[in-house]
Amino acid sequence: MKRRPRRTASSSAPAPVIEGLDAPVEVRRHPKARRLTLRVSRTRRAIVVTVPDRCGMDVAGSFVQRHLDWVRACLDSLPAPVPFIDGAIVPLRGVPHRIAFRPAQRGSGPVRVIAATGGDVPVIEVSGPAEGAARRLVQFLTAEAKRDLDAAVMIHARRLGLRATRITVRDQTSRWGSCSSTGALSFSWRLILAPPHVLDYVAAHEVAHLAEMNHGPRFWALVAKTAPDMNAAKDWLAVAGMDLHRYGDPPKGKRGGAH
């Protein structure tokens, strides 16, 4: 949710092969880089090396090798990924659900949610061939997120006397939401995994940016006006927000858009 300074564009380069490292390595050339830097992306579970323009891949590979213990420690500290497979437990609006692939089932829609029975957790049934089932589940979750976000944005926009020009939902890697200068709002579909008050807060946050494209006192006054319980959601995101990226395939692409 925090606005980041604009970066000078960087370009990707072929990644060095690091033996014994079970994670992708991404090398990015940056025109203003004066030295090599290394970080581990929590959202994509990848090692990112930023290098000066004229730095060779052998130098980048050696740099990762020298810091291999640190890299492995960072990777080990990440929560275990939860792929969208049959039997996996994933949250929907903050409530654990069990995924059930139903390859022989037809006619009831590609995905449906079945209430819990007999002490079991609710079930998300995904009909049709197992191939593509995870993709159909992501499409369902994205549609659910869009529906909830449309409603939340409408409520907060009315309260503040503002209007969004467009609302889109995608898999952003660095921000939960964003607001453009043209009034277009963009959100991460993964917000549907979080408790409803978290999604509602992010919607309120981005709606407030329609009036204040900053994080100054007037901006936070607008957020507090339309979402007075915002601190609980901010605390939840600070503690558990990154864990939402453990579900499904790691998001692709370098960055999402937003604060």
mmCIF file with all atom_site columns, C-alpha atoms in Angstrom, residues 38-252:
data_model
loop_
_atom_site.group_PDB
_atom_site.id
_atom_site.type_symbol
_atom_site.label_atom_id
_atom_site.label_alt_id
_atom_site.label_comp_id
_atom_site.label_asym_id
_atom_site.label_entity_id
_atom_site.label_seq_id
_atom_site.pdbx_PDB_ins_code
_atom_site.Cartn_x
_atom_site.Cartn_y
_atom_site.Cartn_z
_atom_site.occupancy
_atom_site.B_iso_or_equiv
_atom_site.pdbx_formal_charge
_atom_site.auth_seq_id
_atom_site.auth_comp_id
_atom_site.auth_asym_id
_atom_site.auth_atom_id
_atom_site.pdbx_PDB_model_num
ATOM 1   C CA . LEU A 1 38  ? 20.808  -9.062  -4.172  1.00 0.00 ? 38  LEU A CA 1
ATOM 2   C CA . ARG A 1 39  ? 17.332  -9.691  -2.791  1.00 0.00 ? 39  ARG A CA 1
ATOM 3   C CA . VAL A 1 40  ? 14.813  -12.519 -2.510  1.00 0.00 ? 40  VAL A CA 1
ATOM 4   C CA . SER A 1 41  ? 11.321  -11.778 -3.834  1.00 0.00 ? 41  SER A CA 1
ATOM 5   C CA . ARG A 1 42  ? 8.787   -13.014 -1.271  1.00 0.00 ? 42  ARG A CA 1
ATOM 6   C CA . THR A 1 43  ? 5.964   -12.866 -3.780  1.00 0.00 ? 43  THR A CA 1
ATOM 7   C CA . ARG A 1 44  ? 7.629   -14.823 -6.602  1.00 0.00 ? 44  ARG A CA 1
ATOM 8   C CA . ARG A 1 45  ? 10.083  -16.874 -4.525  1.00 0.00 ? 45  ARG A CA 1
ATOM 9   C CA . ALA A 1 46  ? 12.878  -15.767 -6.842  1.00 0.00 ? 46  ALA A CA 1
ATOM 10  C CA . ILE A 1 47  ? 16.425  -14.462 -6.380  1.00 0.00 ? 47  ILE A CA 1
ATOM 11  C CA . VAL A 1 48  ? 16.809  -11.027 -7.974  1.00 0.00 ? 48  VAL A CA 1
ATOM 12  C CA . VAL A 1 49  ? 20.277  -9.704  -8.796  1.00 0.00 ? 49  VAL A CA 1
ATOM 13  C CA . THR A 1 50  ? 20.588  -6.098  -9.963  1.00 0.00 ? 50  THR A CA 1
ATOM 14  C CA . VAL A 1 51  ? 23.796  -5.344  -11.838 1.00 0.00 ? 51  VAL A CA 1
ATOM 15  C CA . PRO A 1 52  ? 25.379  -2.395  -13.691 1.00 0.00 ? 52  PRO A CA 1
ATOM 16  C CA . ASP A 1 53  ? 24.900  -2.321  -17.454 1.00 0.00 ? 53  ASP A CA 1
ATOM 17  C CA . ARG A 1 54  ? 28.314  -3.730  -18.339 1.00 0.00 ? 54  ARG A CA 1
ATOM 18  C CA . CYS A 1 55  ? 28.475  -6.411  -15.692 1.00 0.00 ? 55  CYS A CA 1
ATOM 19  C CA . GLY A 1 56  ? 28.988  -9.957  -17.031 1.00 0.00 ? 56  GLY A CA 1
ATOM 20  C CA . MET A 1 57  ? 26.807  -12.907 -16.097 1.00 0.00 ? 57  MET A CA 1
ATOM 21  C CA . ASP A 1 58  ? 29.812  -14.741 -14.662 1.00 0.00 ? 58  ASP A CA 1
ATOM 22  C CA . VAL A 1 59  ? 30.261  -11.901 -12.166 1.00 0.00 ? 59  VAL A CA 1
ATOM 23  C CA . ALA A 1 60  ? 26.555  -12.014 -11.253 1.00 0.00 ? 60  ALA A CA 1
ATOM 24  C CA . GLY A 1 61  ? 26.731  -15.779 -10.784 1.00 0.00 ? 61  GLY A CA 1
ATOM 25  C CA . SER A 1 62  ? 29.795  -15.513 -8.555  1.00 0.00 ? 62  SER A CA 1
ATOM 26  C CA . PHE A 1 63  ? 28.042  -12.810 -6.522  1.00 0.00 ? 63  PHE A CA 1
ATOM 27  C CA . VAL A 1 64  ? 25.094  -15.138 -5.834  1.00 0.00 ? 64  VAL A CA 1
ATOM 28  C CA . GLN A 1 65  ? 27.456  -18.016 -5.016  1.00 0.00 ? 65  GLN A CA 1
ATOM 29  C CA . ARG A 1 66  ? 29.260  -15.891 -2.409  1.00 0.00 ? 66  ARG A CA 1
ATOM 30  C CA . HIS A 1 67  ? 25.942  -15.139 -0.711  1.00 0.00 ? 67  HIS A CA 1
ATOM 31  C CA . LEU A 1 68  ? 24.415  -18.598 -1.135  1.00 0.00 ? 68  LEU A CA 1
ATOM 32  C CA . ASP A 1 69  ? 23.987  -19.249 2.595   1.00 0.00 ? 69  ASP A CA 1
ATOM 33  C CA . TRP A 1 70  ? 22.099  -15.969 3.007   1.00 0.00 ? 70  TRP A CA 1
ATOM 34  C CA . VAL A 1 71  ? 19.914  -16.731 -0.029  1.00 0.00 ? 71  VAL A CA 1
ATOM 35  C CA . ARG A 1 72  ? 19.047  -20.205 1.256   1.00 0.00 ? 72  ARG A CA 1
ATOM 36  C CA . ALA A 1 73  ? 18.218  -18.821 4.690   1.00 0.00 ? 73  ALA A CA 1
ATOM 37  C CA . CYS A 1 74  ? 15.859  -16.277 3.118   1.00 0.00 ? 74  CYS A CA 1
ATOM 38  C CA . LEU A 1 75  ? 14.174  -18.951 0.993   1.00 0.00 ? 75  LEU A CA 1
ATOM 39  C CA . ASP A 1 76  ? 13.811  -21.265 3.993   1.00 0.00 ? 76  ASP A CA 1
ATOM 40  C CA . SER A 1 77  ? 12.107  -18.481 5.950   1.00 0.00 ? 77  SER A CA 1
ATOM 41  C CA . LEU A 1 78  ? 9.354   -18.118 3.354   1.00 0.00 ? 78  LEU A CA 1
ATOM 42  C CA . PRO A 1 79  ? 6.045   -19.894 4.051   1.00 0.00 ? 79  PRO A CA 1
ATOM 43  C CA . ALA A 1 80  ? 5.587   -23.108 2.096   1.00 0.00 ? 80  ALA A CA 1
ATOM 44  C CA . PRO A 1 81  ? 3.770   -22.604 -1.224  1.00 0.00 ? 81  PRO A CA 1
ATOM 45  C CA . VAL A 1 82  ? 0.241   -23.974 -1.551  1.00 0.00 ? 82  VAL A CA 1
ATOM 46  C CA . PRO A 1 83  ? -0.460  -24.859 -5.188  1.00 0.00 ? 83  PRO A CA 1
ATOM 47  C CA . PHE A 1 84  ? -4.040  -25.051 -6.409  1.00 0.00 ? 84  PHE A CA 1
ATOM 48  C CA . ILE A 1 85  ? -4.338  -28.832 -6.433  1.00 0.00 ? 85  ILE A CA 1
ATOM 49  C CA . ASP A 1 86  ? -7.033  -31.272 -5.375  1.00 0.00 ? 86  ASP A CA 1
ATOM 50  C CA . GLY A 1 87  ? -7.293  -31.383 -1.569  1.00 0.00 ? 87  GLY A CA 1
ATOM 51  C CA . ALA A 1 88  ? -5.351  -28.173 -0.891  1.00 0.00 ? 88  ALA A CA 1
ATOM 52  C CA . ILE A 1 89  ? -6.676  -25.853 1.824   1.00 0.00 ? 89  ILE A CA 1
ATOM 53  C CA . VAL A 1 90  ? -6.918  -22.218 0.771   1.00 0.00 ? 90  VAL A CA 1
ATOM 54  C CA . PRO A 1 91  ? -8.667  -19.201 2.306   1.00 0.00 ? 91  PRO A CA 1
ATOM 55  C CA . LEU A 1 92  ? -11.666 -17.549 0.675   1.00 0.00 ? 92  LEU A CA 1
ATOM 56  C CA . ARG A 1 93  ? -12.672 -14.268 2.325   1.00 0.00 ? 93  ARG A CA 1
ATOM 57  C CA . GLY A 1 94  ? -10.479 -15.328 5.234   1.00 0.00 ? 94  GLY A CA 1
ATOM 58  C CA . VAL A 1 95  ? -12.175 -18.709 5.767   1.00 0.00 ? 95  VAL A CA 1
ATOM 59  C CA . PRO A 1 96  ? -10.275 -21.963 5.015   1.00 0.00 ? 96  PRO A CA 1
ATOM 60  C CA . HIS A 1 97  ? -11.783 -23.950 2.124   1.00 0.00 ? 97  HIS A CA 1
ATOM 61  C CA . ARG A 1 98  ? -10.771 -27.279 0.622   1.00 0.00 ? 98  ARG A CA 1
ATOM 62  C CA . ILE A 1 99  ? -10.254 -27.512 -3.138  1.00 0.00 ? 99  ILE A CA 1
ATOM 63  C CA . ALA A 1 100 ? -11.989 -30.471 -4.784  1.00 0.00 ? 100 ALA A CA 1
ATOM 64  C CA . PHE A 1 101 ? -11.416 -31.241 -8.453  1.00 0.00 ? 101 PHE A CA 1
ATOM 65  C CA . ARG A 1 102 ? -14.449 -32.939 -10.043 1.00 0.00 ? 102 ARG A CA 1
ATOM 66  C CA . PRO A 1 103 ? -13.289 -34.030 -13.541 1.00 0.00 ? 103 PRO A CA 1
ATOM 67  C CA . ALA A 1 104 ? -16.466 -36.039 -14.232 1.00 0.00 ? 104 ALA A CA 1
ATOM 68  C CA . GLN A 1 105 ? -18.863 -33.328 -13.083 1.00 0.00 ? 105 GLN A CA 1
ATOM 69  C CA . ARG A 1 106 ? -20.685 -31.295 -15.722 1.00 0.00 ? 106 ARG A CA 1
ATOM 70  C CA . GLY A 1 107 ? -23.512 -28.787 -15.920 1.00 0.00 ? 107 GLY A CA 1
ATOM 71  C CA . SER A 1 108 ? -23.148 -27.017 -12.559 1.00 0.00 ? 108 SER A CA 1
ATOM 72  C CA . GLY A 1 109 ? -20.706 -24.322 -13.683 1.00 0.00 ? 109 GLY A CA 1
ATOM 73  C CA . PRO A 1 110 ? -16.910 -24.523 -13.643 1.00 0.00 ? 110 PRO A CA 1
ATOM 74  C CA . VAL A 1 111 ? -16.578 -23.593 -9.949  1.00 0.00 ? 111 VAL A CA 1
ATOM 75  C CA . ARG A 1 112 ? -18.977 -23.550 -7.024  1.00 0.00 ? 112 ARG A CA 1
ATOM 76  C CA . VAL A 1 113 ? -18.652 -23.196 -3.243  1.00 0.00 ? 113 VAL A CA 1
ATOM 77  C CA . ILE A 1 114 ? -20.338 -25.766 -1.001  1.00 0.00 ? 114 ILE A CA 1
ATOM 78  C CA . ALA A 1 115 ? -21.045 -24.968 2.638   1.00 0.00 ? 115 ALA A CA 1
ATOM 79  C CA . ALA A 1 116 ? -19.333 -26.962 5.367   1.00 0.00 ? 116 ALA A CA 1
ATOM 80  C CA . THR A 1 117 ? -21.072 -30.089 6.661   1.00 0.00 ? 117 THR A CA 1
ATOM 81  C CA . GLY A 1 118 ? -20.325 -32.368 9.582   1.00 0.00 ? 118 GLY A CA 1
ATOM 82  C CA . GLY A 1 119 ? -17.458 -30.341 10.967  1.00 0.00 ? 119 GLY A CA 1
ATOM 83  C CA . ASP A 1 120 ? -15.601 -30.221 7.649   1.00 0.00 ? 120 ASP A CA 1
ATOM 84  C CA . VAL A 1 121 ? -14.433 -26.988 6.028   1.00 0.00 ? 121 VAL A CA 1
ATOM 85  C CA . PRO A 1 122 ? -16.350 -25.496 3.073   1.00 0.00 ? 122 PRO A CA 1
ATOM 86  C CA . VAL A 1 123 ? -15.429 -26.897 -0.322  1.00 0.00 ? 123 VAL A CA 1
ATOM 87  C CA . ILE A 1 124 ? -14.563 -25.147 -3.583  1.00 0.00 ? 124 ILE A CA 1
ATOM 88  C CA . GLU A 1 125 ? -15.562 -27.575 -6.318  1.00 0.00 ? 125 GLU A CA 1
ATOM 89  C CA . VAL A 1 126 ? -13.849 -27.182 -9.686  1.00 0.00 ? 126 VAL A CA 1
ATOM 90  C CA . SER A 1 127 ? -15.619 -29.090 -12.453 1.00 0.00 ? 127 SER A CA 1
ATOM 91  C CA . GLY A 1 128 ? -14.185 -30.315 -15.728 1.00 0.00 ? 128 GLY A CA 1
ATOM 92  C CA . PRO A 1 129 ? -10.834 -31.796 -16.773 1.00 0.00 ? 129 PRO A CA 1
ATOM 93  C CA . ALA A 1 130 ? -8.032  -31.699 -14.228 1.00 0.00 ? 130 ALA A CA 1
ATOM 94  C CA . GLU A 1 131 ? -5.912  -29.988 -16.849 1.00 0.00 ? 131 GLU A CA 1
ATOM 95  C CA . GLY A 1 132 ? -6.758  -26.317 -16.555 1.00 0.00 ? 132 GLY A CA 1
ATOM 96  C CA . ALA A 1 133 ? -8.563  -26.724 -13.212 1.00 0.00 ? 133 ALA A CA 1
ATOM 97  C CA . ALA A 1 134 ? -6.157  -24.396 -11.405 1.00 0.00 ? 134 ALA A CA 1
ATOM 98  C CA . ARG A 1 135 ? -6.625  -21.787 -14.129 1.00 0.00 ? 135 ARG A CA 1
ATOM 99  C CA . ARG A 1 136 ? -10.426 -22.033 -13.808 1.00 0.00 ? 136 ARG A CA 1
ATOM 100 C CA . LEU A 1 137 ? -10.093 -21.601 -10.050 1.00 0.00 ? 137 LEU A CA 1
ATOM 101 C CA . VAL A 1 138 ? -8.013  -18.431 -10.481 1.00 0.00 ? 138 VAL A CA 1
ATOM 102 C CA . GLN A 1 139 ? -10.616 -17.102 -12.909 1.00 0.00 ? 139 GLN A CA 1
ATOM 103 C CA . PHE A 1 140 ? -13.318 -17.766 -10.330 1.00 0.00 ? 140 PHE A CA 1
ATOM 104 C CA . LEU A 1 141 ? -11.356 -16.079 -7.535  1.00 0.00 ? 141 LEU A CA 1
ATOM 105 C CA . THR A 1 142 ? -10.616 -13.101 -9.779  1.00 0.00 ? 142 THR A CA 1
ATOM 106 C CA . ALA A 1 143 ? -14.320 -12.737 -10.621 1.00 0.00 ? 143 ALA A CA 1
ATOM 107 C CA . GLU A 1 144 ? -15.246 -12.947 -6.923  1.00 0.00 ? 144 GLU A CA 1
ATOM 108 C CA . ALA A 1 145 ? -12.636 -10.314 -6.080  1.00 0.00 ? 145 ALA A CA 1
ATOM 109 C CA . LYS A 1 146 ? -13.957 -8.061  -8.849  1.00 0.00 ? 146 LYS A CA 1
ATOM 110 C CA . ARG A 1 147 ? -17.504 -8.367  -7.537  1.00 0.00 ? 147 ARG A CA 1
ATOM 111 C CA . ASP A 1 148 ? -16.520 -7.529  -3.952  1.00 0.00 ? 148 ASP A CA 1
ATOM 112 C CA . LEU A 1 149 ? -14.229 -4.697  -5.018  1.00 0.00 ? 149 LEU A CA 1
ATOM 113 C CA . ASP A 1 150 ? -16.831 -3.166  -7.330  1.00 0.00 ? 150 ASP A CA 1
ATOM 114 C CA . ALA A 1 151 ? -19.266 -3.036  -4.408  1.00 0.00 ? 151 ALA A CA 1
ATOM 115 C CA . ALA A 1 152 ? -16.696 -1.683  -1.936  1.00 0.00 ? 152 ALA A CA 1
ATOM 116 C CA . VAL A 1 153 ? -15.426 1.000   -4.316  1.00 0.00 ? 153 VAL A CA 1
ATOM 117 C CA . MET A 1 154 ? -18.987 2.143   -5.003  1.00 0.00 ? 154 MET A CA 1
ATOM 118 C CA . ILE A 1 155 ? -19.715 2.496   -1.280  1.00 0.00 ? 155 ILE A CA 1
ATOM 119 C CA . HIS A 1 156 ? -16.540 4.437   -0.459  1.00 0.00 ? 156 HIS A CA 1
ATOM 120 C CA . ALA A 1 157 ? -16.782 6.614   -3.571  1.00 0.00 ? 157 ALA A CA 1
ATOM 121 C CA . ARG A 1 158 ? -20.320 7.634   -2.614  1.00 0.00 ? 158 ARG A CA 1
ATOM 122 C CA . ARG A 1 159 ? -19.272 8.482   0.916   1.00 0.00 ? 159 ARG A CA 1
ATOM 123 C CA . LEU A 1 160 ? -16.437 10.678  -0.279  1.00 0.00 ? 160 LEU A CA 1
ATOM 124 C CA . GLY A 1 161 ? -18.194 12.149  -3.313  1.00 0.00 ? 161 GLY A CA 1
ATOM 125 C CA . LEU A 1 162 ? -15.677 10.669  -5.752  1.00 0.00 ? 162 LEU A CA 1
ATOM 126 C CA . ARG A 1 163 ? -15.820 8.501   -8.871  1.00 0.00 ? 163 ARG A CA 1
ATOM 127 C CA . ALA A 1 164 ? -13.498 5.874   -10.331 1.00 0.00 ? 164 ALA A CA 1
ATOM 128 C CA . THR A 1 165 ? -13.270 5.691   -14.117 1.00 0.00 ? 165 THR A CA 1
ATOM 129 C CA . ARG A 1 166 ? -12.397 1.999   -14.247 1.00 0.00 ? 166 ARG A CA 1
ATOM 130 C CA . ILE A 1 167 ? -11.757 -0.946  -11.903 1.00 0.00 ? 167 ILE A CA 1
ATOM 131 C CA . THR A 1 168 ? -9.489  -3.816  -12.905 1.00 0.00 ? 168 THR A CA 1
ATOM 132 C CA . VAL A 1 169 ? -8.313  -6.896  -11.005 1.00 0.00 ? 169 VAL A CA 1
ATOM 133 C CA . ARG A 1 170 ? -5.068  -8.741  -11.758 1.00 0.00 ? 170 ARG A CA 1
ATOM 134 C CA . ASP A 1 171 ? -2.152  -10.484 -10.042 1.00 0.00 ? 171 ASP A CA 1
ATOM 135 C CA . GLN A 1 172 ? -0.001  -7.646  -8.776  1.00 0.00 ? 172 GLN A CA 1
ATOM 136 C CA . THR A 1 173 ? 3.249   -8.514  -7.058  1.00 0.00 ? 173 THR A CA 1
ATOM 137 C CA . SER A 1 174 ? 4.254   -5.414  -5.120  1.00 0.00 ? 174 SER A CA 1
ATOM 138 C CA . ARG A 1 175 ? 1.011   -3.597  -4.295  1.00 0.00 ? 175 ARG A CA 1
ATOM 139 C CA . TRP A 1 176 ? -2.495  -4.516  -3.247  1.00 0.00 ? 176 TRP A CA 1
ATOM 140 C CA . GLY A 1 177 ? -4.029  -1.661  -5.189  1.00 0.00 ? 177 GLY A CA 1
ATOM 141 C CA . SER A 1 178 ? -3.231  1.367   -7.294  1.00 0.00 ? 178 SER A CA 1
ATOM 142 C CA . CYS A 1 179 ? -4.867  4.546   -8.525  1.00 0.00 ? 179 CYS A CA 1
ATOM 143 C CA . SER A 1 180 ? -3.862  6.233   -11.782 1.00 0.00 ? 180 SER A CA 1
ATOM 144 C CA . SER A 1 181 ? -4.016  9.941   -12.559 1.00 0.00 ? 181 SER A CA 1
ATOM 145 C CA . THR A 1 182 ? -7.020  9.206   -14.807 1.00 0.00 ? 182 THR A CA 1
ATOM 146 C CA . GLY A 1 183 ? -9.041  7.729   -11.946 1.00 0.00 ? 183 GLY A CA 1
ATOM 147 C CA . ALA A 1 184 ? -8.538  4.059   -12.880 1.00 0.00 ? 184 ALA A CA 1
ATOM 148 C CA . LEU A 1 185 ? -8.227  1.698   -9.929  1.00 0.00 ? 185 LEU A CA 1
ATOM 149 C CA . SER A 1 186 ? -6.402  -1.630  -10.057 1.00 0.00 ? 186 SER A CA 1
ATOM 150 C CA . PHE A 1 187 ? -6.354  -4.352  -7.395  1.00 0.00 ? 187 PHE A CA 1
ATOM 151 C CA . SER A 1 188 ? -4.832  -7.753  -6.688  1.00 0.00 ? 188 SER A CA 1
ATOM 152 C CA . TRP A 1 189 ? -7.232  -10.683 -6.977  1.00 0.00 ? 189 TRP A CA 1
ATOM 153 C CA . ARG A 1 190 ? -5.534  -12.172 -3.920  1.00 0.00 ? 190 ARG A CA 1
ATOM 154 C CA . LEU A 1 191 ? -7.471  -9.759  -1.729  1.00 0.00 ? 191 LEU A CA 1
ATOM 155 C CA . ILE A 1 192 ? -10.390 -12.218 -2.013  1.00 0.00 ? 192 ILE A CA 1
ATOM 156 C CA . LEU A 1 193 ? -8.304  -14.634 0.070   1.00 0.00 ? 193 LEU A CA 1
ATOM 157 C CA . ALA A 1 194 ? -8.117  -12.132 2.944   1.00 0.00 ? 194 ALA A CA 1
ATOM 158 C CA . PRO A 1 195 ? -10.867 -11.341 5.476   1.00 0.00 ? 195 PRO A CA 1
ATOM 159 C CA . PRO A 1 196 ? -13.517 -8.966  4.037   1.00 0.00 ? 196 PRO A CA 1
ATOM 160 C CA . HIS A 1 197 ? -12.463 -6.001  6.164   1.00 0.00 ? 197 HIS A CA 1
ATOM 161 C CA . VAL A 1 198 ? -9.012  -6.136  4.539   1.00 0.00 ? 198 VAL A CA 1
ATOM 162 C CA . LEU A 1 199 ? -10.391 -5.984  0.987   1.00 0.00 ? 199 LEU A CA 1
ATOM 163 C CA . ASP A 1 200 ? -12.725 -3.195  2.091   1.00 0.00 ? 200 ASP A CA 1
ATOM 164 C CA . TYR A 1 201 ? -9.837  -1.161  3.501   1.00 0.00 ? 201 TYR A CA 1
ATOM 165 C CA . VAL A 1 202 ? -7.758  -1.495  0.336   1.00 0.00 ? 202 VAL A CA 1
ATOM 166 C CA . ALA A 1 203 ? -10.754 -0.323  -1.695  1.00 0.00 ? 203 ALA A CA 1
ATOM 167 C CA . ALA A 1 204 ? -11.179 2.686   0.616   1.00 0.00 ? 204 ALA A CA 1
ATOM 168 C CA . HIS A 1 205 ? -7.449  3.438   0.402   1.00 0.00 ? 205 HIS A CA 1
ATOM 169 C CA . GLU A 1 206 ? -7.451  3.573   -3.380  1.00 0.00 ? 206 GLU A CA 1
ATOM 170 C CA . VAL A 1 207 ? -10.711 5.533   -3.558  1.00 0.00 ? 207 VAL A CA 1
ATOM 171 C CA . ALA A 1 208 ? -9.147  8.168   -1.293  1.00 0.00 ? 208 ALA A CA 1
ATOM 172 C CA . HIS A 1 209 ? -6.324  8.470   -3.831  1.00 0.00 ? 209 HIS A CA 1
ATOM 173 C CA . LEU A 1 210 ? -8.867  9.732   -6.345  1.00 0.00 ? 210 LEU A CA 1
ATOM 174 C CA . ALA A 1 211 ? -8.775  12.961  -4.339  1.00 0.00 ? 211 ALA A CA 1
ATOM 175 C CA . GLU A 1 212 ? -5.279  12.859  -2.843  1.00 0.00 ? 212 GLU A CA 1
ATOM 176 C CA . MET A 1 213 ? -2.468  11.223  -4.851  1.00 0.00 ? 213 MET A CA 1
ATOM 177 C CA . ASN A 1 214 ? -0.199  11.076  -1.810  1.00 0.00 ? 214 ASN A CA 1
ATOM 178 C CA . HIS A 1 215 ? -0.093  9.728   1.732   1.00 0.00 ? 215 HIS A CA 1
ATOM 179 C CA . GLY A 1 216 ? -0.344  13.045  3.538   1.00 0.00 ? 216 GLY A CA 1
ATOM 180 C CA . PRO A 1 217 ? -2.662  14.012  6.421   1.00 0.00 ? 217 PRO A CA 1
ATOM 181 C CA . ARG A 1 218 ? -5.582  14.913  4.133   1.00 0.00 ? 218 ARG A CA 1
ATOM 182 C CA . PHE A 1 219 ? -5.347  11.520  2.432   1.00 0.00 ? 219 PHE A CA 1
ATOM 183 C CA . TRP A 1 220 ? -5.446  9.595   5.715   1.00 0.00 ? 220 TRP A CA 1
ATOM 184 C CA . ALA A 1 221 ? -8.312  11.776  6.947   1.00 0.00 ? 221 ALA A CA 1
ATOM 185 C CA . LEU A 1 222 ? -10.328 10.663  3.895   1.00 0.00 ? 222 LEU A CA 1
ATOM 186 C CA . VAL A 1 223 ? -9.532  7.000   4.510   1.00 0.00 ? 223 VAL A CA 1
ATOM 187 C CA . ALA A 1 224 ? -10.485 7.300   8.183   1.00 0.00 ? 224 ALA A CA 1
ATOM 188 C CA . LYS A 1 225 ? -13.718 9.047   7.248   1.00 0.00 ? 225 LYS A CA 1
ATOM 189 C CA . THR A 1 226 ? -14.916 6.207   5.030   1.00 0.00 ? 226 THR A CA 1
ATOM 190 C CA . ALA A 1 227 ? -13.137 3.291   6.777   1.00 0.00 ? 227 ALA A CA 1
ATOM 191 C CA . PRO A 1 228 ? -12.841 4.170   10.489  1.00 0.00 ? 228 PRO A CA 1
ATOM 192 C CA . ASP A 1 229 ? -11.600 0.659   11.385  1.00 0.00 ? 229 ASP A CA 1
ATOM 193 C CA . MET A 1 230 ? -8.711  0.864   8.912   1.00 0.00 ? 230 MET A CA 1
ATOM 194 C CA . ASN A 1 231 ? -5.989  0.155   11.494  1.00 0.00 ? 231 ASN A CA 1
ATOM 195 C CA . ALA A 1 232 ? -7.117  -3.434  12.012  1.00 0.00 ? 232 ALA A CA 1
ATOM 196 C CA . ALA A 1 233 ? -6.834  -4.092  8.269   1.00 0.00 ? 233 ALA A CA 1
ATOM 197 C CA . LYS A 1 234 ? -3.455  -2.339  8.034   1.00 0.00 ? 234 LYS A CA 1
ATOM 198 C CA . ASP A 1 235 ? -2.153  -4.492  10.886  1.00 0.00 ? 235 ASP A CA 1
ATOM 199 C CA . TRP A 1 236 ? -3.463  -7.663  9.211   1.00 0.00 ? 236 TRP A CA 1
ATOM 200 C CA . LEU A 1 237 ? -1.725  -6.816  5.937   1.00 0.00 ? 237 LEU A CA 1
ATOM 201 C CA . ALA A 1 238 ? 1.528   -6.021  7.731   1.00 0.00 ? 238 ALA A CA 1
ATOM 202 C CA . VAL A 1 239 ? 1.522   -9.407  9.484   1.00 0.00 ? 239 VAL A CA 1
ATOM 203 C CA . ALA A 1 240 ? -0.142  -11.777 7.006   1.00 0.00 ? 240 ALA A CA 1
ATOM 204 C CA . GLY A 1 241 ? -0.381  -9.946  3.695   1.00 0.00 ? 241 GLY A CA 1
ATOM 205 C CA . MET A 1 242 ? 2.675   -11.487 2.040   1.00 0.00 ? 242 MET A CA 1
ATOM 206 C CA . ASP A 1 243 ? 1.403   -14.975 2.875   1.00 0.00 ? 243 ASP A CA 1
ATOM 207 C CA . LEU A 1 244 ? -1.394  -14.486 0.337   1.00 0.00 ? 244 LEU A CA 1
ATOM 208 C CA . HIS A 1 245 ? 1.216   -14.880 -2.397  1.00 0.00 ? 245 HIS A CA 1
ATOM 209 C CA . ARG A 1 246 ? 1.942   -18.451 -1.327  1.00 0.00 ? 246 ARG A CA 1
ATOM 210 C CA . TYR A 1 247 ? -1.320  -19.691 -2.869  1.00 0.00 ? 247 TYR A CA 1
ATOM 211 C CA . GLY A 1 248 ? -1.439  -20.895 -6.460  1.00 0.00 ? 248 GLY A CA 1
ATOM 212 C CA . ASP A 1 249 ? 1.376   -20.376 -8.916  1.00 0.00 ? 249 ASP A CA 1
ATOM 213 C CA . PRO A 1 250 ? 3.789   -17.530 -8.123  1.00 0.00 ? 250 PRO A CA 1
ATOM 214 C CA . PRO A 1 251 ? 2.644   -14.321 -9.840  1.00 0.00 ? 251 PRO A CA 1
ATOM 215 C CA . LYS A 1 252 ? 4.439   -13.665 -13.123 1.00 0.00 ? 252 LYS A CA 1
#
